[in-house]
Amino acid sequence: EAGVTQFPSHSVIEKGQTVTLRCDPISGHDNLYWYRRVMGKEIKFLLHFVKESKQDESGMPNNRFLAERTGGTYSTLKVQPAELEDSGVYFCASSPPVLWANVLTFGAGSRLTVL
Amino acid sequence: GENVEQHPSTLSVQEGDSAVIKCTYSDSASNYFPWYKQELGKRPQLIIDIRSNVGEKKDQRIAVTLNKTAKHFSLHITETQPEDSAVYFCAASRRPSNFGNEKLTFGTGTRLTIIP
Protein backbone atom coordinates (compact mmCIF):
# COMPACT_ATOMS: atom_id res chain seq x y z
CA GLU A 1 0.00 0.00 0.00
CA ALA A 2 1.36 3.42 -0.92
CA GLY A 3 1.82 5.79 1.98
CA VAL A 4 1.13 9.50 2.19
CA THR A 5 3.14 11.27 -0.48
CA GLN A 6 4.04 14.92 -0.56
CA PHE A 7 5.50 17.10 -3.28
CA PRO A 8 7.84 18.92 -3.49
CA SER A 9 10.18 17.62 -0.82
CA HIS A 10 11.93 20.99 -0.69
CA SER A 11 11.06 24.38 -2.12
CA VAL A 12 13.14 27.57 -1.95
CA ILE A 13 11.35 30.77 -2.92
CA GLU A 14 11.73 34.47 -2.39
CA LYS A 15 9.49 36.54 -0.19
CA GLY A 16 6.38 37.56 -2.10
CA GLN A 17 6.36 34.54 -4.38
CA THR A 18 3.76 31.78 -4.43
CA VAL A 19 4.23 28.12 -3.60
CA THR A 20 1.81 25.22 -3.88
CA LEU A 21 2.35 22.05 -1.88
CA ARG A 22 0.60 18.83 -2.75
CA CYS A 23 -0.42 15.85 -0.66
CA ASP A 24 -1.71 12.48 -1.81
CA PRO A 25 -3.23 10.62 1.14
CA ILE A 26 -3.58 6.88 1.55
CA SER A 27 -6.40 5.62 -0.64
CA GLY A 28 -9.65 5.37 1.32
CA HIS A 29 -8.56 7.76 4.05
CA ASP A 30 -11.34 10.30 4.37
CA ASN A 31 -9.41 12.44 6.83
CA LEU A 32 -6.56 14.62 5.62
CA TYR A 33 -4.62 16.97 7.88
CA TRP A 34 -2.03 19.65 7.26
CA TYR A 35 0.52 20.41 9.96
CA ARG A 36 3.58 22.65 10.06
CA ARG A 37 6.78 22.47 12.07
CA VAL A 38 8.88 25.57 12.43
CA MET A 39 12.47 24.87 13.54
CA GLY A 40 12.62 23.49 17.07
CA LYS A 41 8.94 23.94 17.80
CA GLU A 42 5.93 21.67 17.94
CA ILE A 43 4.20 20.11 14.97
CA LYS A 44 1.35 22.58 14.74
CA PHE A 45 -2.10 21.84 13.33
CA LEU A 46 -3.22 23.87 10.32
CA LEU A 47 -6.41 22.26 9.08
CA HIS A 48 -8.45 19.11 8.67
CA PHE A 49 -10.45 17.85 5.70
CA VAL A 50 -13.09 15.17 5.84
CA LYS A 51 -13.36 14.11 2.23
CA GLU A 52 -13.63 17.40 0.35
CA SER A 53 -15.01 19.45 3.26
CA LYS A 54 -12.96 21.58 5.61
CA GLN A 55 -13.84 20.21 9.05
CA ASP A 56 -11.54 22.46 11.05
CA GLU A 57 -9.35 25.25 9.74
CA SER A 58 -8.69 26.91 13.07
CA GLY A 59 -4.91 26.53 12.72
CA MET A 60 -4.52 28.38 9.43
CA PRO A 61 -2.29 31.36 10.23
CA ASN A 62 -3.88 33.92 7.91
CA ASN A 63 -5.56 34.40 4.56
CA ARG A 64 -2.29 33.98 2.68
CA PHE A 65 -2.80 30.23 3.12
CA LEU A 66 -5.36 28.40 0.99
CA ALA A 67 -6.02 24.69 1.18
CA GLU A 68 -8.17 22.69 -1.18
CA ARG A 69 -9.18 19.09 -1.58
CA THR A 70 -11.28 18.94 -4.70
CA GLY A 71 -12.99 15.59 -5.16
CA GLY A 72 -11.86 14.42 -1.76
CA THR A 73 -8.63 12.86 -3.01
CA TYR A 74 -5.38 14.82 -3.07
CA SER A 75 -4.99 18.18 -1.38
CA THR A 76 -3.03 21.32 -2.14
CA LEU A 77 -1.81 24.03 0.21
CA LYS A 78 -0.99 27.33 -1.44
CA VAL A 79 0.94 30.13 0.22
CA GLN A 80 0.52 33.46 -1.55
CA PRO A 81 2.40 35.72 -1.08
CA ALA A 82 5.00 33.89 0.99
CA GLU A 83 6.63 35.63 3.97
CA LEU A 84 9.85 34.78 5.81
CA GLU A 85 7.95 33.36 8.80
CA ASP A 86 6.26 30.79 6.56
CA SER A 87 9.50 28.81 6.41
CA GLY A 88 9.23 25.38 7.95
CA VAL A 89 8.31 21.80 7.19
CA TYR A 90 4.73 21.24 6.09
CA PHE A 91 3.43 17.79 6.91
CA CYS A 92 0.38 16.14 5.51
CA ALA A 93 -1.24 13.22 7.31
CA SER A 94 -4.24 11.04 6.63
CA SER A 95 -6.41 8.68 8.64
CA PRO A 96 -9.36 6.34 8.13
CA PRO A 97 -12.97 7.29 8.82
CA VAL A 98 -14.32 8.22 12.23
CA LEU A 99 -13.35 5.54 14.76
CA TRP A 100 -9.66 5.68 13.86
CA ALA A 101 -9.64 9.27 12.70
CA ASN A 102 -6.91 10.27 15.15
CA VAL A 103 -4.50 7.49 14.15
CA LEU A 104 -2.48 9.49 11.66
CA THR A 105 -0.05 8.37 8.97
CA PHE A 106 2.30 11.18 8.00
CA GLY A 107 3.98 12.05 4.78
CA ALA A 108 7.69 12.90 4.68
CA GLY A 109 6.96 16.62 4.61
CA SER A 110 7.62 19.52 2.27
CA ARG A 111 10.38 21.80 3.50
CA LEU A 112 9.67 25.41 2.56
CA THR A 113 12.43 28.01 2.72
CA VAL A 114 11.43 31.62 2.11
CA LEU A 115 14.37 33.97 1.48
CA GLY B 1 -7.80 24.27 23.32
CA GLU B 2 -5.37 21.53 24.19
CA ASN B 3 -1.81 22.37 25.21
CA VAL B 4 0.90 19.69 25.36
CA GLU B 5 4.25 20.27 27.01
CA GLN B 6 7.17 17.90 26.47
CA HIS B 7 10.45 17.48 28.36
CA PRO B 8 13.34 17.30 27.95
CA SER B 9 14.03 18.96 24.59
CA THR B 10 17.27 17.01 24.22
CA LEU B 11 18.39 13.78 25.84
CA SER B 12 21.62 11.82 25.50
CA VAL B 13 21.94 8.35 26.96
CA GLN B 14 24.58 5.66 26.81
CA GLU B 15 23.73 2.70 24.62
CA GLY B 16 22.03 0.06 26.72
CA ASP B 17 20.67 2.53 29.26
CA SER B 18 17.02 3.62 29.51
CA ALA B 19 15.48 6.84 28.23
CA VAL B 20 12.37 8.55 29.57
CA ILE B 21 10.47 11.40 27.91
CA LYS B 22 7.61 13.11 29.70
CA CYS B 23 4.56 15.03 28.51
CA THR B 24 1.74 16.89 30.20
CA TYR B 25 -1.57 17.91 28.68
CA SER B 26 -4.26 20.39 29.64
CA ASP B 27 -7.56 19.13 28.16
CA SER B 28 -9.21 16.68 30.54
CA ALA B 29 -11.33 15.43 27.60
CA SER B 30 -8.25 14.11 25.79
CA ASN B 31 -8.22 10.33 25.75
CA TYR B 32 -5.76 9.28 23.06
CA PHE B 33 -2.00 9.73 23.45
CA PRO B 34 0.30 8.62 20.63
CA TRP B 35 4.07 8.86 20.34
CA TYR B 36 5.77 9.52 17.02
CA LYS B 37 9.41 8.96 16.11
CA GLN B 38 11.01 11.04 13.39
CA GLU B 39 14.39 9.97 12.09
CA LEU B 40 16.47 12.51 10.23
CA GLY B 41 14.87 13.43 6.91
CA LYS B 42 12.04 10.94 7.31
CA ARG B 43 8.37 11.14 8.15
CA PRO B 44 7.07 11.01 11.72
CA GLN B 45 6.03 7.43 12.44
CA LEU B 46 3.67 6.18 15.10
CA ILE B 47 5.58 3.90 17.47
CA ILE B 48 3.12 3.39 20.30
CA ASP B 49 -0.13 4.85 21.55
CA ILE B 50 -2.33 4.58 24.60
CA ARG B 51 -5.98 5.30 25.27
CA SER B 52 -7.30 6.55 28.55
CA ASN B 53 -8.88 3.30 29.62
CA VAL B 54 -5.44 1.83 30.40
CA GLY B 55 -2.55 3.06 32.52
CA GLU B 56 0.35 1.35 30.74
CA LYS B 57 1.12 -0.26 27.42
CA LYS B 58 4.24 -2.10 26.35
CA ASP B 59 5.69 -3.13 23.02
CA GLN B 60 9.06 -4.86 23.28
CA ARG B 61 11.56 -2.22 24.44
CA ILE B 62 9.14 0.70 24.48
CA ALA B 63 6.38 1.43 26.96
CA VAL B 64 4.03 4.28 27.64
CA THR B 65 2.44 5.15 30.98
CA LEU B 66 -0.54 7.43 31.53
CA ASN B 67 -1.68 9.22 34.66
CA LYS B 68 -5.06 10.77 33.88
CA THR B 69 -5.43 12.38 37.27
CA ALA B 70 -2.18 14.28 36.92
CA LYS B 71 -2.63 14.68 33.13
CA HIS B 72 0.76 13.36 32.22
CA PHE B 73 2.13 10.51 30.15
CA SER B 74 5.62 9.21 29.53
CA LEU B 75 7.57 7.20 26.98
CA HIS B 76 10.10 4.69 28.29
CA ILE B 77 12.73 3.09 26.06
CA THR B 78 14.82 0.34 27.64
CA GLU B 79 18.10 -1.17 26.43
CA THR B 80 18.59 1.71 24.02
CA GLN B 81 20.30 1.12 20.69
CA PRO B 82 21.89 3.54 18.18
CA GLU B 83 18.85 3.21 15.89
CA ASP B 84 16.71 4.75 18.66
CA SER B 85 18.38 8.09 17.94
CA ALA B 86 15.65 10.37 16.56
CA VAL B 87 13.24 13.13 17.51
CA TYR B 88 10.28 11.87 19.51
CA PHE B 89 6.94 13.70 19.66
CA CYS B 90 4.11 13.13 22.06
CA ALA B 91 0.56 14.15 21.18
CA ALA B 92 -2.94 14.19 22.62
CA SER B 93 -6.43 14.23 21.18
CA ARG B 94 -10.06 13.69 22.02
CA ARG B 95 -12.18 10.75 20.94
CA PRO B 96 -13.04 10.88 17.21
CA SER B 97 -16.59 11.90 16.46
CA ASN B 98 -18.71 13.17 13.65
CA PHE B 99 -17.85 16.66 14.86
CA GLY B 100 -14.23 16.20 13.80
CA ASN B 101 -12.60 17.32 17.04
CA GLU B 102 -9.97 14.63 17.08
CA LYS B 103 -7.02 16.63 15.78
CA LEU B 104 -3.71 15.78 17.42
CA THR B 105 -1.96 18.44 19.48
CA PHE B 106 1.78 17.80 19.59
CA GLY B 107 4.55 18.53 22.04
CA THR B 108 7.71 20.34 20.93
CA GLY B 109 9.73 17.16 20.48
CA THR B 110 12.70 15.53 22.21
CA ARG B 111 15.93 14.92 20.33
CA LEU B 112 17.25 11.62 21.66
CA THR B 113 20.87 10.71 21.01
CA ILE B 114 22.19 7.28 21.87
CA ILE B 115 25.90 7.31 22.58
CA PRO B 116 27.62 4.10 21.42
Coordinates of C-alpha atoms in Angstrom, one line a residue:
Chain A
E1 CA 0.0 0.0 0.0
A2 CA 1.4 3.4 -0.9
G3 CA 1.8 5.8 2.0
V4 CA 1.1 9.5 2.2
T5 CA 3.1 11.3 -0.5
Q6 CA 4.0 14.9 -0.6
F7 CA 5.5 17.1 -3.3
P8 CA 7.8 18.9 -3.5
S9 CA 10.2 17.6 -0.8
H10 CA 11.9 21.0 -0.7
S11 CA 11.1 24.4 -2.1
V12 CA 13.1 27.6 -1.9
I13 CA 11.3 30.8 -2.9
E14 CA 11.7 34.5 -2.4
K15 CA 9.5 36.5 -0.2
G16 CA 6.4 37.6 -2.1
Q17 CA 6.4 34.5 -4.4
T18 CA 3.8 31.8 -4.4
V19 CA 4.2 28.1 -3.6
T20 CA 1.8 25.2 -3.9
L21 CA 2.4 22.1 -1.9
R22 CA 0.6 18.8 -2.8
C23 CA -0.4 15.9 -0.7
D24 CA -1.7 12.5 -1.8
P25 CA -3.2 10.6 1.1
I26 CA -3.6 6.9 1.6
S27 CA -6.4 5.6 -0.6
G28 CA -9.6 5.4 1.3
H29 CA -8.6 7.8 4.0
D30 CA -11.3 10.3 4.4
N31 CA -9.4 12.4 6.8
L32 CA -6.6 14.6 5.6
Y33 CA -4.6 17.0 7.9
W34 CA -2.0 19.6 7.3
Y35 CA 0.5 20.4 10.0
R36 CA 3.6 22.7 10.1
R37 CA 6.8 22.5 12.1
V38 CA 8.9 25.6 12.4
M39 CA 12.5 24.9 13.5
G40 CA 12.6 23.5 17.1
K41 CA 8.9 23.9 17.8
E42 CA 5.9 21.7 17.9
I43 CA 4.2 20.1 15.0
K44 CA 1.3 22.6 14.7
F45 CA -2.1 21.8 13.3
L46 CA -3.2 23.9 10.3
L47 CA -6.4 22.3 9.1
H48 CA -8.4 19.1 8.7
F49 CA -10.5 17.9 5.7
V50 CA -13.1 15.2 5.8
K51 CA -13.4 14.1 2.2
E52 CA -13.6 17.4 0.4
S53 CA -15.0 19.4 3.3
K54 CA -13.0 21.6 5.6
Q55 CA -13.8 20.2 9.1
D56 CA -11.5 22.5 11.0
E57 CA -9.3 25.2 9.7
S58 CA -8.7 26.9 13.1
G59 CA -4.9 26.5 12.7
M60 CA -4.5 28.4 9.4
P61 CA -2.3 31.4 10.2
N62 CA -3.9 33.9 7.9
N63 CA -5.6 34.4 4.6
R64 CA -2.3 34.0 2.7
F65 CA -2.8 30.2 3.1
L66 CA -5.4 28.4 1.0
A67 CA -6.0 24.7 1.2
E68 CA -8.2 22.7 -1.2
R69 CA -9.2 19.1 -1.6
T70 CA -11.3 18.9 -4.7
G71 CA -13.0 15.6 -5.2
G72 CA -11.9 14.4 -1.8
T73 CA -8.6 12.9 -3.0
Y74 CA -5.4 14.8 -3.1
S75 CA -5.0 18.2 -1.4
T76 CA -3.0 21.3 -2.1
L77 CA -1.8 24.0 0.2
K78 CA -1.0 27.3 -1.4
V79 CA 0.9 30.1 0.2
Q80 CA 0.5 33.5 -1.5
P81 CA 2.4 35.7 -1.1
A82 CA 5.0 33.9 1.0
E83 CA 6.6 35.6 4.0
L84 CA 9.9 34.8 5.8
E85 CA 8.0 33.4 8.8
D86 CA 6.3 30.8 6.6
S87 CA 9.5 28.8 6.4
G88 CA 9.2 25.4 8.0
V89 CA 8.3 21.8 7.2
Y90 CA 4.7 21.2 6.1
F91 CA 3.4 17.8 6.9
C92 CA 0.4 16.1 5.5
A93 CA -1.2 13.2 7.3
S94 CA -4.2 11.0 6.6
S95 CA -6.4 8.7 8.6
P96 CA -9.4 6.3 8.1
P97 CA -13.0 7.3 8.8
V98 CA -14.3 8.2 12.2
L99 CA -13.4 5.5 14.8
W100 CA -9.7 5.7 13.9
A101 CA -9.6 9.3 12.7
N102 CA -6.9 10.3 15.1
V103 CA -4.5 7.5 14.2
L104 CA -2.5 9.5 11.7
T105 CA -0.1 8.4 9.0
F106 CA 2.3 11.2 8.0
G107 CA 4.0 12.0 4.8
A108 CA 7.7 12.9 4.7
G109 CA 7.0 16.6 4.6
S110 CA 7.6 19.5 2.3
R111 CA 10.4 21.8 3.5
L112 CA 9.7 25.4 2.6
T113 CA 12.4 28.0 2.7
V114 CA 11.4 31.6 2.1
L115 CA 14.4 34.0 1.5
Chain B
G1 CA -7.8 24.3 23.3
E2 CA -5.4 21.5 24.2
N3 CA -1.8 22.4 25.2
V4 CA 0.9 19.7 25.4
E5 CA 4.3 20.3 27.0
Q6 CA 7.2 17.9 26.5
H7 CA 10.5 17.5 28.4
P8 CA 13.3 17.3 27.9
S9 CA 14.0 19.0 24.6
T10 CA 17.3 17.0 24.2
L11 CA 18.4 13.8 25.8
S12 CA 21.6 11.8 25.5
V13 CA 21.9 8.4 27.0
Q14 CA 24.6 5.7 26.8
E15 CA 23.7 2.7 24.6
G16 CA 22.0 0.1 26.7
D17 CA 20.7 2.5 29.3
S18 CA 17.0 3.6 29.5
A19 CA 15.5 6.8 28.2
V20 CA 12.4 8.5 29.6
I21 CA 10.5 11.4 27.9
K22 CA 7.6 13.1 29.7
C23 CA 4.6 15.0 28.5
T24 CA 1.7 16.9 30.2
Y25 CA -1.6 17.9 28.7
S26 CA -4.3 20.4 29.6
D27 CA -7.6 19.1 28.2
S28 CA -9.2 16.7 30.5
A29 CA -11.3 15.4 27.6
S30 CA -8.3 14.1 25.8
N31 CA -8.2 10.3 25.8
Y32 CA -5.8 9.3 23.1
F33 CA -2.0 9.7 23.5
P34 CA 0.3 8.6 20.6
W35 CA 4.1 8.9 20.3
Y36 CA 5.8 9.5 17.0
K37 CA 9.4 9.0 16.1
Q38 CA 11.0 11.0 13.4
E39 CA 14.4 10.0 12.1
L40 CA 16.5 12.5 10.2
G41 CA 14.9 13.4 6.9
K42 CA 12.0 10.9 7.3
R43 CA 8.4 11.1 8.1
P44 CA 7.1 11.0 11.7
Q45 CA 6.0 7.4 12.4
L46 CA 3.7 6.2 15.1
I47 CA 5.6 3.9 17.5
I48 CA 3.1 3.4 20.3
D49 CA -0.1 4.8 21.6
I50 CA -2.3 4.6 24.6
R51 CA -6.0 5.3 25.3
S52 CA -7.3 6.6 28.5
N53 CA -8.9 3.3 29.6
V54 CA -5.4 1.8 30.4
G55 CA -2.5 3.1 32.5
E56 CA 0.3 1.4 30.7
K57 CA 1.1 -0.3 27.4
K58 CA 4.2 -2.1 26.4
D59 CA 5.7 -3.1 23.0
Q60 CA 9.1 -4.9 23.3
R61 CA 11.6 -2.2 24.4
I62 CA 9.1 0.7 24.5
A63 CA 6.4 1.4 27.0
V64 CA 4.0 4.3 27.6
T65 CA 2.4 5.2 31.0
L66 CA -0.5 7.4 31.5
N67 CA -1.7 9.2 34.7
K68 CA -5.1 10.8 33.9
T69 CA -5.4 12.4 37.3
A70 CA -2.2 14.3 36.9
K71 CA -2.6 14.7 33.1
H72 CA 0.8 13.4 32.2
F73 CA 2.1 10.5 30.2
S74 CA 5.6 9.2 29.5
L75 CA 7.6 7.2 27.0
H76 CA 10.1 4.7 28.3
I77 CA 12.7 3.1 26.1
T78 CA 14.8 0.3 27.6
E79 CA 18.1 -1.2 26.4
T80 CA 18.6 1.7 24.0
Q81 CA 20.3 1.1 20.7
P82 CA 21.9 3.5 18.2
E83 CA 18.8 3.2 15.9
D84 CA 16.7 4.7 18.7
S85 CA 18.4 8.1 17.9
A86 CA 15.6 10.4 16.6
V87 CA 13.2 13.1 17.5
Y88 CA 10.3 11.9 19.5
F89 CA 6.9 13.7 19.7
C90 CA 4.1 13.1 22.1
A91 CA 0.6 14.1 21.2
A92 CA -2.9 14.2 22.6
S93 CA -6.4 14.2 21.2
R94 CA -10.1 13.7 22.0
R95 CA -12.2 10.7 20.9
P96 CA -13.0 10.9 17.2
S97 CA -16.6 11.9 16.5
N98 CA -18.7 13.2 13.7
F99 CA -17.8 16.7 14.9
G100 CA -14.2 16.2 13.8
N101 CA -12.6 17.3 17.0
E102 CA -10.0 14.6 17.1
K103 CA -7.0 16.6 15.8
L104 CA -3.7 15.8 17.4
T105 CA -2.0 18.4 19.5
F106 CA 1.8 17.8 19.6
G107 CA 4.5 18.5 22.0
T108 CA 7.7 20.3 20.9
G109 CA 9.7 17.2 20.5
T110 CA 12.7 15.5 22.2
R111 CA 15.9 14.9 20.3
L112 CA 17.3 11.6 21.7
T113 CA 20.9 10.7 21.0
I114 CA 22.2 7.3 21.9
I115 CA 25.9 7.3 22.6
P116 CA 27.6 4.1 21.4

